[in-house]
Short mmCIF file of C-alpha atoms in Angstrom, two decimals:
data_model
loop_
_atom_site.label_atom_id
_atom_site.label_comp_id
_atom_site.label_asym_id
_atom_site.label_seq_id
_atom_site.Cartn_x
_atom_site.Cartn_y
_atom_site.Cartn_z
CA MET A 28 -5.11 -0.64 36.53
CA SER A 29 -4.37 3.02 37.48
CA ARG A 30 -0.84 4.67 37.63
CA LYS A 31 -1.14 6.06 40.81
CA ALA A 32 -2.02 4.14 44.50
CA ARG A 33 -4.65 6.09 46.65
CA VAL A 34 -2.62 8.16 49.01
CA LEU A 35 -3.82 7.74 52.45
CA LYS A 36 -4.98 10.94 55.11
CA ARG A 37 -2.60 11.60 57.34
CA PRO A 38 -4.20 12.89 60.98
CA GLN A 39 -5.87 16.11 61.38
CA ILE A 40 -3.75 18.49 61.90
CA LYS A 41 -3.30 20.65 65.49
CA PRO A 42 -4.47 24.38 66.01
CA ASP A 43 -1.32 26.59 66.86
CA ARG A 44 -1.03 27.48 70.50
CA THR A 45 -0.90 30.97 69.89
CA TYR A 46 -3.95 31.58 68.07
CA ASN A 47 -5.40 28.02 68.13
CA SER A 48 -5.81 27.92 64.55
CA VAL A 49 -5.34 25.10 62.16
CA LEU A 50 -4.46 27.27 59.00
CA VAL A 51 -2.24 29.09 61.22
CA SER A 52 -0.30 25.71 62.02
CA ARG A 53 -0.29 24.68 58.45
CA LEU A 54 1.54 27.88 57.29
CA ILE A 55 4.12 27.05 60.29
CA ASN A 56 4.43 23.58 58.63
CA ARG A 57 5.05 25.19 54.99
CA VAL A 58 7.68 27.61 56.54
CA MET A 59 9.27 25.34 58.40
CA LEU A 60 12.74 23.92 57.11
CA SER A 61 14.79 20.52 58.30
CA GLY A 62 11.96 19.94 61.12
CA LYS A 63 12.57 23.18 62.87
CA LYS A 64 9.16 24.08 64.21
CA THR A 65 10.38 26.52 66.89
CA VAL A 66 12.07 28.89 64.43
CA ALA A 67 9.20 28.61 62.04
CA THR A 68 6.75 29.31 64.72
CA LYS A 69 8.25 32.32 65.57
CA ILE A 70 8.66 33.70 62.08
CA VAL A 71 4.77 33.42 61.79
CA VAL A 72 3.64 34.61 64.66
CA SER A 73 6.02 37.78 63.95
CA ALA A 74 5.22 38.15 60.41
CA LEU A 75 1.56 37.73 61.52
CA ASN A 76 1.71 40.35 63.92
CA LYS A 77 3.83 42.88 61.76
CA ALA A 78 0.98 41.95 59.11
CA SER A 79 -1.73 43.05 61.48
CA GLU A 80 -0.58 46.08 62.93
CA GLU A 81 0.15 48.03 59.27
CA LEU A 82 -3.73 46.55 57.99
CA GLN A 83 -5.43 47.11 61.84
CA VAL A 84 -7.25 43.84 61.52
CA ALA A 85 -6.93 40.73 63.30
CA PRO A 86 -3.56 38.04 62.56
CA VAL A 87 -5.76 34.98 61.40
CA GLU A 88 -8.02 37.55 59.46
CA VAL A 89 -4.98 38.77 57.80
CA LEU A 90 -3.89 35.54 57.05
CA GLU A 91 -7.35 33.89 56.16
CA LYS A 92 -7.72 36.84 53.77
CA ALA A 93 -4.30 36.40 51.74
CA VAL A 94 -5.20 32.81 51.77
CA GLN A 95 -8.74 33.61 50.17
CA ASN A 96 -7.30 36.00 47.74
CA THR A 97 -4.68 33.05 46.52
CA GLN A 98 -6.16 30.25 46.33
CA PRO A 99 -6.90 28.88 42.64
CA GLN A 100 -10.20 28.19 41.69
CA ILE A 101 -9.39 25.80 37.98
CA GLU A 102 -5.90 24.65 37.43
CA VAL A 103 -4.48 22.48 34.93
CA LYS A 104 -3.56 18.56 35.22
CA SER A 105 -1.52 16.85 32.55
CA MET A 106 -3.95 14.18 31.14
CA ARG A 107 -2.57 11.21 28.65
CA VAL A 108 -5.12 10.63 25.87
CA GLY A 109 -4.67 8.27 22.57
CA GLY A 110 -1.07 8.86 23.04
CA ALA A 111 -1.30 13.33 23.35
CA SER A 112 -1.08 14.91 26.46
CA TYR A 113 -3.27 17.69 27.19
CA GLN A 114 -3.16 20.30 29.66
CA VAL A 115 -7.16 19.94 30.84
CA PRO A 116 -8.40 22.56 33.09
CA VAL A 117 -9.76 21.14 36.40
CA GLU A 118 -11.57 22.29 39.62
CA PRO A 119 -8.50 21.52 42.52
CA TYR A 120 -10.26 20.14 45.42
CA PRO A 121 -10.04 22.11 48.69
CA GLU A 122 -7.32 21.33 50.53
CA ARG A 123 -5.28 21.14 47.66
CA ALA A 124 -6.35 24.80 46.49
CA LEU A 125 -5.34 25.93 50.50
CA ARG A 126 -1.86 23.80 49.77
CA LEU A 127 -1.27 25.43 47.04
CA SER A 128 -2.25 29.22 48.39
CA LEU A 129 0.28 28.66 51.41
CA THR A 130 3.16 27.39 49.48
CA TRP A 131 3.08 30.09 46.85
CA MET A 132 2.96 32.51 49.09
CA VAL A 133 5.89 31.27 51.25
CA ASN A 134 7.62 30.72 47.92
CA ALA A 135 7.17 34.47 47.30
CA SER A 136 8.51 35.41 50.53
CA ARG A 137 11.65 32.91 50.17
CA ASP A 138 12.53 34.54 46.51
CA VAL A 139 13.20 38.16 48.47
CA LYS A 140 16.80 38.80 49.07
CA GLY A 141 18.30 40.56 51.71
CA LYS A 142 15.46 40.95 54.53
CA PRO A 143 14.57 38.35 57.57
CA MET A 144 12.05 35.63 56.58
CA ASP A 145 9.54 37.37 59.24
CA GLU A 146 9.33 41.07 57.73
CA LYS A 147 9.27 39.08 53.89
CA LEU A 148 6.45 37.03 54.97
CA ALA A 149 4.40 39.69 56.65
CA ALA A 150 4.96 42.05 53.26
CA ILE A 151 3.36 38.92 51.05
CA LEU A 152 0.93 38.76 53.50
CA ILE A 153 0.04 42.02 53.23
CA SER A 154 0.11 42.67 49.80
CA SER A 155 -1.87 38.88 49.21
CA PHE A 156 -4.73 40.78 51.71
CA ASN A 157 -4.80 43.77 49.33
CA SER A 158 -5.23 41.38 46.10
CA GLU A 159 -1.71 42.14 44.76
CA GLY A 160 1.86 40.63 44.83
CA PRO A 161 3.97 37.70 43.40
CA ALA A 162 1.43 34.92 45.20
CA VAL A 163 -1.98 36.78 43.62
CA GLU A 164 0.62 37.09 40.27
CA LYS A 165 0.76 33.24 40.55
CA ARG A 166 -2.68 32.26 40.97
CA ASN A 167 -3.34 34.72 37.74
CA VAL A 168 -1.34 32.84 35.46
CA VAL A 169 -2.23 29.56 36.70
CA HIS A 170 -5.86 30.59 35.79
CA GLN A 171 -4.75 32.19 32.63
CA LEU A 172 -3.61 29.12 31.29
CA ALA A 173 -6.73 27.16 32.64
CA ALA A 174 -8.64 29.51 30.54
CA GLY A 175 -6.27 29.12 27.33
CA ASN A 176 -6.72 25.36 27.42
CA LYS A 177 -10.19 25.40 27.91
CA ALA A 178 -11.05 23.76 25.16
CA PHE A 179 -9.79 20.27 26.44
CA ALA A 180 -12.21 20.90 28.99
CA HIS A 181 -14.34 17.73 27.74
CA LEU A 182 -11.63 15.12 28.64
CA ALA A 183 -11.63 15.74 32.27
CA MET A 184 -15.31 14.38 32.25
CA TRP A 185 -14.13 12.30 29.77
CA ALA A 186 -11.82 10.77 32.28
CA LYS A 187 -14.10 10.80 35.21
CA ARG A 188 -16.33 8.22 33.35
CA LYS A 189 -14.04 5.97 32.30
CA LYS A 190 -12.22 6.01 36.02
CA ASN A 191 -16.13 5.11 37.34
CA SER A 192 -16.90 2.09 35.21
CA LYS A 193 -13.94 0.45 36.22
#
């Protein structure tokens, strides 16, 4: 018996009204605090417009490239084997990689102090678009951690085999 129950998939997220993009809608949901979706929508739309003006690229393209540059290709997962816990490098599934990317960008913009949220988010989007900034650094740290624990990669295959045999 496994420790965790399977999590049910939630219904598909509807695209936002401004750009008709599910990705923008997911960013809005990440920015949203206390259920204030209208406030979050204004922040995201303003940030995307500011970033697209500065980069001379379409707003949705700015977000897509920023997400692409911050998505992790590999991450570490704690796995218990024989009483010891190991950090095992695994490839995150696409939904998780996207969620991590958006979360890192939003958290990086929240960490900046002294500016309105739309300006902070626009700055993070621009830096992520250019493959620099705190969100990209976070991805690089995760990649370095996974590279440092490559010796335990065989445990991921062992855990899969064990799981499939049940």
